[in-house]
Short mmCIF file of C-alpha atoms in Angstrom, two decimals:
data_model
loop_
_atom_site.label_atom_id
_atom_site.label_comp_id
_atom_site.label_asym_id
_atom_site.label_seq_id
_atom_site.Cartn_x
_atom_site.Cartn_y
_atom_site.Cartn_z
CA MET A 1 -9.13 -5.28 14.93
CA ILE A 2 -10.03 -2.17 14.28
CA THR A 3 -13.03 -0.80 13.60
CA LEU A 4 -14.20 3.02 12.81
CA GLN A 5 -18.17 4.12 12.62
CA LYS A 6 -18.59 7.92 11.23
CA LEU A 7 -15.08 8.90 11.93
CA ALA A 8 -14.69 12.99 11.30
CA LYS A 9 -12.58 15.00 11.83
CA VAL A 10 -12.28 18.95 11.85
CA PHE A 11 -9.92 21.83 12.12
CA ASN A 12 -10.99 25.27 12.56
CA THR A 13 -8.84 27.69 11.23
CA LYS A 14 -8.84 31.26 10.53
CA ASP A 15 -10.33 30.22 7.30
CA GLY A 16 -12.84 28.62 9.13
CA ALA A 17 -13.98 25.12 9.14
CA VAL A 18 -11.50 22.64 7.14
CA THR A 19 -12.96 19.04 7.32
CA ALA A 20 -9.80 16.66 7.17
CA VAL A 21 -12.28 13.15 7.60
CA ASP A 22 -15.81 12.54 6.22
CA ASP A 23 -17.92 10.35 7.51
CA ILE A 24 -15.58 6.82 7.27
CA ASP A 25 -16.79 3.52 8.66
CA LEU A 26 -13.95 1.11 7.52
CA THR A 27 -13.71 -2.33 9.53
CA ILE A 28 -9.88 -4.18 8.85
CA ASP A 29 -8.92 -7.36 9.97
CA GLN A 30 -6.52 -9.18 11.97
CA GLY A 31 -3.07 -9.87 10.79
CA GLU A 32 -3.36 -8.21 7.43
CA ILE A 33 -1.78 -6.03 6.04
CA PHE A 34 -4.02 -3.09 4.45
CA GLY A 35 -3.21 0.23 3.11
CA VAL A 36 -5.17 3.84 2.60
CA ILE A 37 -3.34 5.62 -0.13
CA GLY A 38 -4.08 9.47 -2.11
CA TYR A 39 -2.48 12.34 -2.60
CA SER A 40 -1.54 15.11 -0.62
CA GLY A 41 -4.85 16.96 1.62
CA ALA A 42 -6.64 13.84 0.80
CA GLY A 43 -6.56 13.25 5.00
CA LYS A 44 -5.20 9.67 5.37
CA SER A 45 -2.36 11.21 8.09
CA THR A 46 -5.21 12.26 9.97
CA LEU A 47 -6.99 9.29 9.58
CA ILE A 48 -4.06 7.28 10.81
CA ARG A 49 -3.43 8.93 13.61
CA MET A 50 -6.88 8.96 14.67
CA LEU A 51 -6.11 5.49 15.56
CA ASN A 52 -3.82 5.53 18.35
CA MET A 53 -5.81 9.19 19.32
CA LEU A 54 -2.65 11.74 18.61
CA GLU A 55 -5.70 13.30 17.01
CA ALA A 56 -8.98 13.00 18.71
CA PRO A 57 -12.06 12.49 16.27
CA SER A 58 -14.16 15.64 16.04
CA GLU A 59 -16.98 13.14 14.94
CA GLY A 60 -17.31 8.34 15.45
CA THR A 61 -16.05 5.92 17.05
CA VAL A 62 -12.53 4.20 17.00
CA GLU A 63 -12.40 0.60 18.00
CA VAL A 64 -8.72 -0.71 18.13
CA ALA A 65 -7.89 -4.29 18.91
CA GLY A 66 -11.63 -4.10 21.36
CA LYS A 67 -10.35 -1.53 23.25
CA PRO A 68 -12.62 1.84 22.55
CA MET A 69 -9.81 4.31 21.70
CA HIS A 70 -12.52 7.14 21.51
CA THR A 71 -13.77 7.15 25.11
CA LEU A 72 -9.71 6.39 26.78
CA LYS A 73 -8.46 9.21 29.06
CA ASN A 74 -4.87 8.97 30.44
CA ARG A 75 -4.02 5.82 31.87
CA GLN A 76 -5.73 3.76 30.03
CA LEU A 77 -5.36 5.59 26.89
CA ARG A 78 -0.81 5.11 27.50
CA GLU A 79 -1.59 1.52 28.22
CA ALA A 80 -3.66 0.75 24.58
CA ARG A 81 -1.07 2.62 22.85
CA GLN A 82 1.31 0.25 24.23
CA GLU A 83 -0.89 -2.24 22.00
CA ILE A 84 -0.25 0.22 18.47
CA GLY A 85 3.06 0.55 17.56
CA MET A 86 4.15 3.87 14.58
CA ILE A 87 6.64 4.41 12.16
CA PHE A 88 7.56 7.95 10.36
CA GLN A 89 8.48 8.77 7.19
CA HIS A 90 11.43 10.63 8.94
CA PHE A 91 11.97 7.94 11.72
CA ASN A 92 11.98 10.36 14.56
CA LEU A 93 15.00 8.76 16.71
CA LEU A 94 16.63 10.24 19.40
CA TRP A 95 20.27 11.47 17.80
CA SER A 96 21.87 11.76 20.64
CA ARG A 97 21.18 7.55 21.44
CA THR A 98 22.41 4.79 19.82
CA VAL A 99 20.54 2.55 17.66
CA ALA A 100 20.50 -0.01 20.75
CA GLU A 101 18.87 2.24 23.57
CA ASN A 102 16.61 4.27 20.67
CA ILE A 103 15.00 0.85 20.92
CA ALA A 104 14.69 0.60 24.29
CA PHE A 105 13.59 4.17 25.07
CA PRO A 106 9.72 2.45 25.22
CA LEU A 107 11.01 -0.79 27.12
CA GLU A 108 12.56 2.40 29.38
CA ILE A 109 9.93 4.19 30.22
CA LYS A 110 7.19 1.06 30.31
CA GLY A 111 9.69 -0.31 33.60
CA LEU A 112 11.31 -3.00 32.65
CA SER A 113 14.86 -4.38 34.11
CA LYS A 114 18.05 -3.38 32.52
CA SER A 115 18.35 -7.00 31.61
CA GLU A 116 14.97 -7.34 30.17
CA GLN A 117 15.89 -4.72 28.07
CA LYS A 118 19.08 -6.05 26.68
CA GLU A 119 17.42 -9.83 25.97
CA ARG A 120 14.48 -7.74 23.79
CA VAL A 121 16.45 -5.18 22.31
CA ASP A 122 18.96 -7.81 21.06
CA GLU A 123 16.02 -9.75 19.70
CA LEU A 124 14.33 -6.48 17.80
CA ILE A 125 17.87 -6.47 16.39
CA LYS A 126 18.25 -9.30 14.74
CA LEU A 127 14.48 -9.38 13.89
CA VAL A 128 14.86 -6.24 11.42
CA GLY A 129 18.59 -6.72 10.19
CA LEU A 130 20.75 -4.79 12.19
CA GLU A 131 23.36 -7.10 13.91
CA GLY A 132 26.15 -5.53 14.96
CA ARG A 133 24.59 -1.28 14.76
CA GLY A 134 23.38 -2.41 17.93
CA GLY A 135 25.78 0.23 18.89
CA SER A 136 25.92 3.12 16.48
CA TYR A 137 24.86 6.55 16.28
CA PRO A 138 21.20 7.60 13.55
CA SER A 139 23.43 9.69 11.84
CA GLN A 140 25.97 6.92 11.50
CA LEU A 141 22.76 4.76 9.45
CA SER A 142 21.64 4.84 6.35
CA GLY A 143 18.11 6.07 5.30
CA GLY A 144 16.80 2.41 5.43
CA GLN A 145 18.63 1.67 8.70
CA LYS A 146 18.03 3.96 10.04
CA GLN A 147 13.95 3.24 9.13
CA ARG A 148 15.00 -0.08 10.92
CA VAL A 149 15.63 1.35 14.22
CA GLY A 150 11.90 2.73 14.05
CA ILE A 151 10.36 -1.10 12.96
CA ALA A 152 11.99 -2.24 15.95
CA ARG A 153 11.53 1.13 18.28
CA ALA A 154 7.69 0.61 17.21
CA LEU A 155 7.52 -3.67 17.98
CA ALA A 156 9.51 -2.93 20.99
CA ASN A 157 6.14 -3.98 23.71
CA ASN A 158 4.71 -6.83 21.09
CA PRO A 159 1.97 -4.67 19.70
CA LYS A 160 -0.76 -5.90 18.39
CA VAL A 161 -1.64 -2.87 15.54
CA LEU A 162 2.01 -1.06 13.91
CA LEU A 163 0.41 2.31 12.00
CA CYS A 164 3.25 3.44 8.57
CA ASP A 165 2.84 7.09 8.29
CA GLU A 166 4.27 7.25 4.82
CA ALA A 167 7.11 5.07 5.54
CA THR A 168 8.51 4.86 2.69
CA SER A 169 8.69 7.70 0.75
CA ALA A 170 11.92 9.50 2.25
CA LEU A 171 13.46 5.85 0.67
CA ASP A 172 15.33 4.88 -2.94
CA PRO A 173 12.57 2.76 -4.92
CA LYS A 174 16.18 -1.05 -3.80
CA THR A 175 16.11 0.37 0.22
CA THR A 176 11.84 0.76 -0.20
CA ASP A 177 11.28 -2.69 -1.30
CA SER A 178 14.10 -3.81 0.91
CA ILE A 179 11.88 -2.49 4.40
CA LEU A 180 8.37 -3.56 2.36
CA ASP A 181 9.79 -6.95 2.27
CA LEU A 182 11.18 -6.54 6.44
CA LEU A 183 7.40 -5.64 6.85
CA VAL A 184 5.82 -8.87 4.70
CA ASP A 185 8.32 -11.32 6.61
CA ILE A 186 7.72 -9.17 10.87
CA ASN A 187 3.11 -9.08 8.96
CA LYS A 188 4.10 -13.00 9.01
CA LYS A 189 6.51 -14.34 11.83
CA LEU A 190 4.02 -11.91 14.62
CA GLY A 191 0.73 -11.95 13.28
CA LEU A 192 1.03 -8.06 13.64
CA THR A 193 -2.11 -6.32 11.88
CA ILE A 194 -0.14 -3.55 9.66
CA VAL A 195 -1.65 -0.25 8.53
CA LEU A 196 0.35 2.63 5.87
CA ILE A 197 -0.48 5.56 3.90
CA THR A 198 0.90 6.06 1.05
CA HIS A 199 0.82 7.74 -1.84
CA GLU A 200 2.83 5.05 -3.90
CA MET A 201 1.01 2.42 -5.38
CA HIS A 202 3.69 0.50 -5.65
CA VAL A 203 3.76 -0.28 -2.15
CA ILE A 204 0.07 -0.97 -2.17
CA ARG A 205 0.87 -3.60 -5.13
CA LYS A 206 3.95 -4.97 -3.39
CA ILE A 207 2.85 -5.82 0.48
CA CYS A 208 -1.27 -5.52 0.80
CA HIS A 209 -3.85 -7.09 1.43
CA ARG A 210 -6.86 -4.46 1.19
CA VAL A 211 -6.99 -1.10 0.09
CA ALA A 212 -9.05 1.84 0.89
CA VAL A 213 -8.90 4.99 -1.93
CA MET A 214 -8.86 8.39 -0.05
CA GLU A 215 -10.05 11.59 -1.53
CA ASN A 216 -11.44 15.32 0.03
CA GLY A 217 -11.49 12.97 3.43
CA LYS A 218 -13.53 10.63 2.48
CA ILE A 219 -13.18 6.69 1.55
CA VAL A 220 -13.79 6.67 -2.47
CA GLU A 221 -13.04 2.62 -3.25
CA GLN A 222 -12.16 -0.12 -1.49
CA GLY A 223 -11.53 -4.20 -1.72
CA ASP A 224 -8.61 -6.95 -2.19
CA VAL A 225 -5.55 -5.09 -3.76
CA LEU A 226 -6.67 -7.47 -6.67
CA ASP A 227 -9.76 -6.97 -7.43
CA ILE A 228 -8.83 -3.10 -7.29
CA PHE A 229 -6.04 -3.63 -9.59
CA ARG A 230 -8.12 -5.65 -12.28
CA ARG A 231 -11.86 -3.16 -12.29
CA PRO A 232 -10.80 0.06 -10.39
CA ARG A 233 -14.30 2.06 -10.37
CA GLN A 234 -13.77 5.65 -9.61
CA GLU A 235 -11.38 8.27 -11.60
CA MET A 236 -8.98 8.75 -8.76
CA THR A 237 -8.59 5.09 -8.91
CA LYS A 238 -7.69 4.64 -12.19
CA GLU A 239 -4.90 7.03 -11.42
CA PHE A 240 -3.61 5.49 -9.00
CA VAL A 241 -3.30 1.95 -10.43
CA LYS A 242 -2.18 3.85 -13.62
CA GLN A 243 1.30 4.21 -11.26
CA VAL A 244 2.12 0.71 -12.01
CA THR A 245 0.66 -0.54 -14.54
CA GLU A 246 0.80 2.63 -17.02
CA PRO A 247 4.26 3.86 -16.41
CA GLU A 248 4.82 7.27 -18.03
CA GLU A 249 7.07 5.99 -21.17
CA THR A 250 4.25 3.47 -22.06
CA GLU A 251 1.69 6.23 -22.70
CA GLU A 252 4.30 8.29 -24.76
CA ALA A 253 5.19 5.45 -27.01
CA LEU A 254 1.48 4.03 -27.85
CA ASN A 255 0.71 8.16 -28.38
CA HIS A 256 2.91 7.55 -31.25
CA LEU A 257 2.26 4.62 -32.59
CA PHE A 258 -1.24 5.79 -33.08
CA GLY A 259 -0.03 8.26 -36.04
CA GLU A 260 1.40 5.00 -37.81
CA GLU A 261 -0.14 3.86 -41.16
CA GLY A 262 -1.55 0.48 -40.53
CA ILE A 263 -1.59 0.17 -36.01
CA GLY A 264 -5.20 -0.89 -36.44
CA GLN A 265 -6.99 -1.45 -33.39
CA VAL A 266 -5.16 -0.90 -29.95
CA LEU A 267 -5.89 -3.06 -27.29
CA GLN A 268 -5.06 -3.32 -23.48
CA LEU A 269 -5.65 -6.94 -22.39
CA THR A 270 -5.83 -7.58 -18.14
CA PHE A 271 -4.79 -10.80 -17.06
CA VAL A 272 -5.49 -11.78 -13.32
CA GLY A 273 -3.54 -14.34 -11.65
CA GLY A 274 -3.22 -17.60 -13.57
CA GLU A 275 -4.23 -16.17 -16.63
CA THR A 276 -1.08 -14.48 -16.99
CA GLN A 277 0.39 -17.87 -17.61
CA ARG A 278 -1.39 -18.80 -20.33
CA PRO A 279 -0.53 -18.22 -24.41
CA LEU A 280 -3.69 -15.93 -24.50
CA ILE A 281 -1.83 -14.68 -28.27
CA THR A 282 -0.67 -17.74 -29.94
CA ASP A 283 -4.10 -19.44 -29.29
CA VAL A 284 -5.73 -16.35 -30.88
CA ILE A 285 -3.62 -16.36 -33.69
CA ARG A 286 -3.75 -19.43 -34.65
CA GLN A 287 -8.00 -19.64 -33.83
CA PHE A 288 -7.99 -16.23 -36.22
CA GLU A 289 -7.47 -14.32 -39.36
CA VAL A 290 -5.59 -11.31 -37.85
CA ASP A 291 -2.25 -9.50 -37.68
CA ILE A 292 -1.41 -9.13 -33.94
CA SER A 293 1.69 -6.84 -32.69
CA ILE A 294 2.46 -6.62 -28.99
CA LEU A 295 3.47 -3.57 -27.74
CA GLN A 296 3.90 -3.48 -24.43
CA GLY A 297 3.19 -5.39 -21.45
CA LYS A 298 4.54 -6.29 -17.65
CA ILE A 299 3.21 -8.42 -15.46
CA SER A 300 3.44 -7.81 -11.28
CA GLN A 301 2.81 -9.47 -8.08
CA THR A 302 0.55 -8.52 -5.27
CA GLN A 303 -0.59 -10.59 -2.28
CA HIS A 304 -2.98 -12.91 -3.27
CA GLY A 305 -2.15 -13.31 -7.27
CA SER A 306 0.09 -11.63 -9.85
CA TYR A 307 -1.62 -9.23 -12.17
CA GLY A 308 -0.27 -8.45 -16.57
CA SER A 309 -1.11 -5.81 -18.48
CA LEU A 310 -0.75 -5.70 -22.24
CA TYR A 311 -1.01 -3.45 -24.97
CA ILE A 312 -1.05 -5.31 -28.44
CA SER A 313 -2.15 -4.32 -31.76
CA MET A 314 -4.08 -6.59 -33.79
CA ARG A 315 -5.64 -5.58 -37.62
CA GLY A 316 -7.11 -8.08 -40.31
CA ASP A 317 -10.76 -8.01 -40.97
CA LYS A 318 -13.32 -6.05 -39.52
CA ASN A 319 -15.78 -8.81 -38.14
CA THR A 320 -12.86 -11.10 -37.66
CA VAL A 321 -11.17 -8.58 -35.67
CA LYS A 322 -14.24 -9.02 -33.64
CA GLU A 323 -14.41 -12.59 -33.05
CA ALA A 324 -10.52 -12.35 -31.86
CA VAL A 325 -11.73 -8.98 -29.66
CA ASP A 326 -14.63 -11.18 -28.27
CA TYR A 327 -12.71 -14.93 -27.70
CA ILE A 328 -10.01 -12.87 -25.36
CA ARG A 329 -13.26 -11.31 -23.48
CA ALA A 330 -14.71 -15.63 -22.80
CA GLN A 331 -10.73 -16.71 -22.12
CA GLN A 332 -12.73 -14.07 -18.14
CA VAL A 333 -9.39 -11.04 -20.14
CA GLU A 334 -10.72 -7.71 -19.29
CA VAL A 335 -9.97 -6.10 -23.22
CA GLU A 336 -10.62 -1.86 -23.23
CA VAL A 337 -10.02 -0.14 -27.42
CA ILE A 338 -7.32 2.14 -26.53
CA HIS A 339 -7.44 3.03 -30.08
CA GLY A 340 -9.56 2.52 -33.15
CA GLY A 341 -12.11 1.35 -32.25
#
């Protein structure tokens, strides 16, 4: 559905040339939800804006839905953009228009009749869960409702691709989850390819099939979300994974425990898929003469299955502890000794 080859973007500033996107190759499959994550300045916003040519690349090629976007001009580009919807962090609604009129705006530009516009707008209002709010103005809506209008408007022309530029970062956590659930629902109902950029790993974890991690204009790591959670290779990726698996309170609690006498080895166990359901700790205690204390644990769901992280303290004879750890690893569970190894 989307193919990027040798894509680069250089901005010429008073302080010299700034490379925002640097030699990126990327393929996004039809019907998948693909996430791009990175901190501010990583180049992700520039990257997503080059998919619909809001930013023209300095080098490289952009192909979307079979069309070479980087070669299109004027009318051809306008027609190609109708197959690419986009939603924004701050909604970009027309404040003097009602919900229905905002959604109808792309249909007016396309030249549809009033009756055709109304039929399509009614469909979209129902799809995004805004029944009864068609006559409201943006100032009368909550943040989540405004973003639902933005999503409906982006879907007006039945696009093949939906681009999401930090679409949930202005929303509270509960509203964020509701918008993400809506995007998953749209993806399933319409078979829509969704590309989203974010700096929040929670967003990636919740809805994305695959993810690319950006740093300094480059993609430093990419893969299936579950694989990235299980074995992050780059330090940047590990930082993002910790947003979900190791909240700040976990680190503080563990650091406090490290100072306690007799804490033993502190291990981080990582479970993926069906392994999260196994009574592994019970099995270890039955087979080995070790004492185990569960310090903290969490299971998260991704689009490809569950991911669990468990912190335990293990005490016992040194050789027995090693045998127990080897046994855990033999059960296809990742083990990292984070204290006392």
